[in-house]
mmCIF file of C-alpha atoms in Angstrom:
data_model
loop_
_atom_site.group_PDB
_atom_site.id
_atom_site.type_symbol
_atom_site.label_atom_id
_atom_site.label_comp_id
_atom_site.label_asym_id
_atom_site.label_seq_id
_atom_site.Cartn_x
_atom_site.Cartn_y
_atom_site.Cartn_z
ATOM 1 C CA MET A 9 -67.955 19.314 -18.944
ATOM 2 C CA SER A 10 -69.613 16.864 -16.910
ATOM 3 C CA ILE A 11 -67.681 14.146 -14.758
ATOM 4 C CA ARG A 12 -71.378 12.673 -14.525
ATOM 5 C CA THR A 13 -72.129 12.158 -18.245
ATOM 6 C CA ASN A 14 -68.569 11.862 -19.514
ATOM 7 C CA LYS A 15 -66.752 9.002 -16.899
ATOM 8 C CA MET A 16 -63.987 8.947 -19.356
ATOM 9 C CA LYS A 17 -62.751 12.612 -19.172
ATOM 10 C CA ALA A 18 -63.103 12.987 -14.864
ATOM 11 C CA VAL A 19 -59.799 12.683 -14.504
ATOM 12 C CA GLY A 20 -58.543 15.775 -16.984
ATOM 13 C CA VAL A 21 -61.418 18.043 -15.871
ATOM 14 C CA LEU A 22 -60.121 17.045 -12.437
ATOM 15 C CA MET A 23 -56.773 17.975 -13.242
ATOM 16 C CA LYS A 24 -58.233 21.222 -14.783
ATOM 17 C CA GLN A 25 -59.942 22.427 -11.744
ATOM 18 C CA LEU A 26 -57.052 21.527 -9.767
ATOM 19 C CA ALA A 27 -54.568 24.065 -11.854
ATOM 20 C CA THR A 28 -57.341 26.580 -12.146
ATOM 21 C CA SER A 29 -57.587 26.321 -8.077
ATOM 22 C CA ARG A 30 -53.440 26.378 -7.241
ATOM 23 C CA ARG A 31 -53.708 29.463 -9.807
ATOM 24 C CA LYS A 32 -55.815 31.051 -7.754
ATOM 25 C CA PHE A 33 -54.206 29.898 -4.348
ATOM 26 C CA HIS A 34 -50.833 31.264 -5.667
ATOM 27 C CA GLU A 35 -52.512 34.547 -6.590
ATOM 28 C CA LYS A 36 -53.449 35.261 -3.047
ATOM 29 C CA GLY A 37 -50.673 34.377 -1.861
ATOM 30 C CA ARG A 38 -51.804 31.983 1.113
ATOM 31 C CA ASP A 39 -49.929 29.094 3.051
ATOM 32 C CA GLU A 40 -47.138 26.736 1.694
ATOM 33 C CA SER A 41 -48.443 23.230 3.542
ATOM 34 C CA PHE A 42 -51.968 23.366 1.441
ATOM 35 C CA ASP A 43 -49.791 24.135 -1.925
ATOM 36 C CA GLY A 44 -47.895 20.895 -0.768
ATOM 37 C CA GLU A 45 -50.637 19.236 -0.154
ATOM 38 C CA LEU A 46 -52.312 20.269 -4.006
ATOM 39 C CA GLU A 47 -49.462 18.817 -5.861
ATOM 40 C CA ASN A 48 -49.955 15.426 -3.931
ATOM 41 C CA LEU A 49 -52.868 15.719 -5.423
ATOM 42 C CA TRP A 50 -51.617 16.418 -8.440
ATOM 43 C CA LEU A 51 -49.106 13.233 -8.697
ATOM 44 C CA VAL A 52 -52.222 11.445 -7.732
ATOM 45 C CA LEU A 53 -53.849 12.205 -10.714
ATOM 46 C CA ASN A 54 -51.778 12.517 -12.805
ATOM 47 C CA ASN A 55 -50.475 8.975 -12.486
ATOM 48 C CA LYS A 56 -54.282 7.679 -13.072
ATOM 49 C CA ARG A 57 -54.172 9.462 -16.205
#
């Protein structure tokens, strides 16, 4: 689904992409400081939804 074609679902699409990114991030065992930034972004998007 494209954000450009359906602006009403933009936050939902971004949250889905963020969840996918966080899962891949955890699978690879990356730096925890970046995980905190992803969590903050998740909270901001959740408030907008």
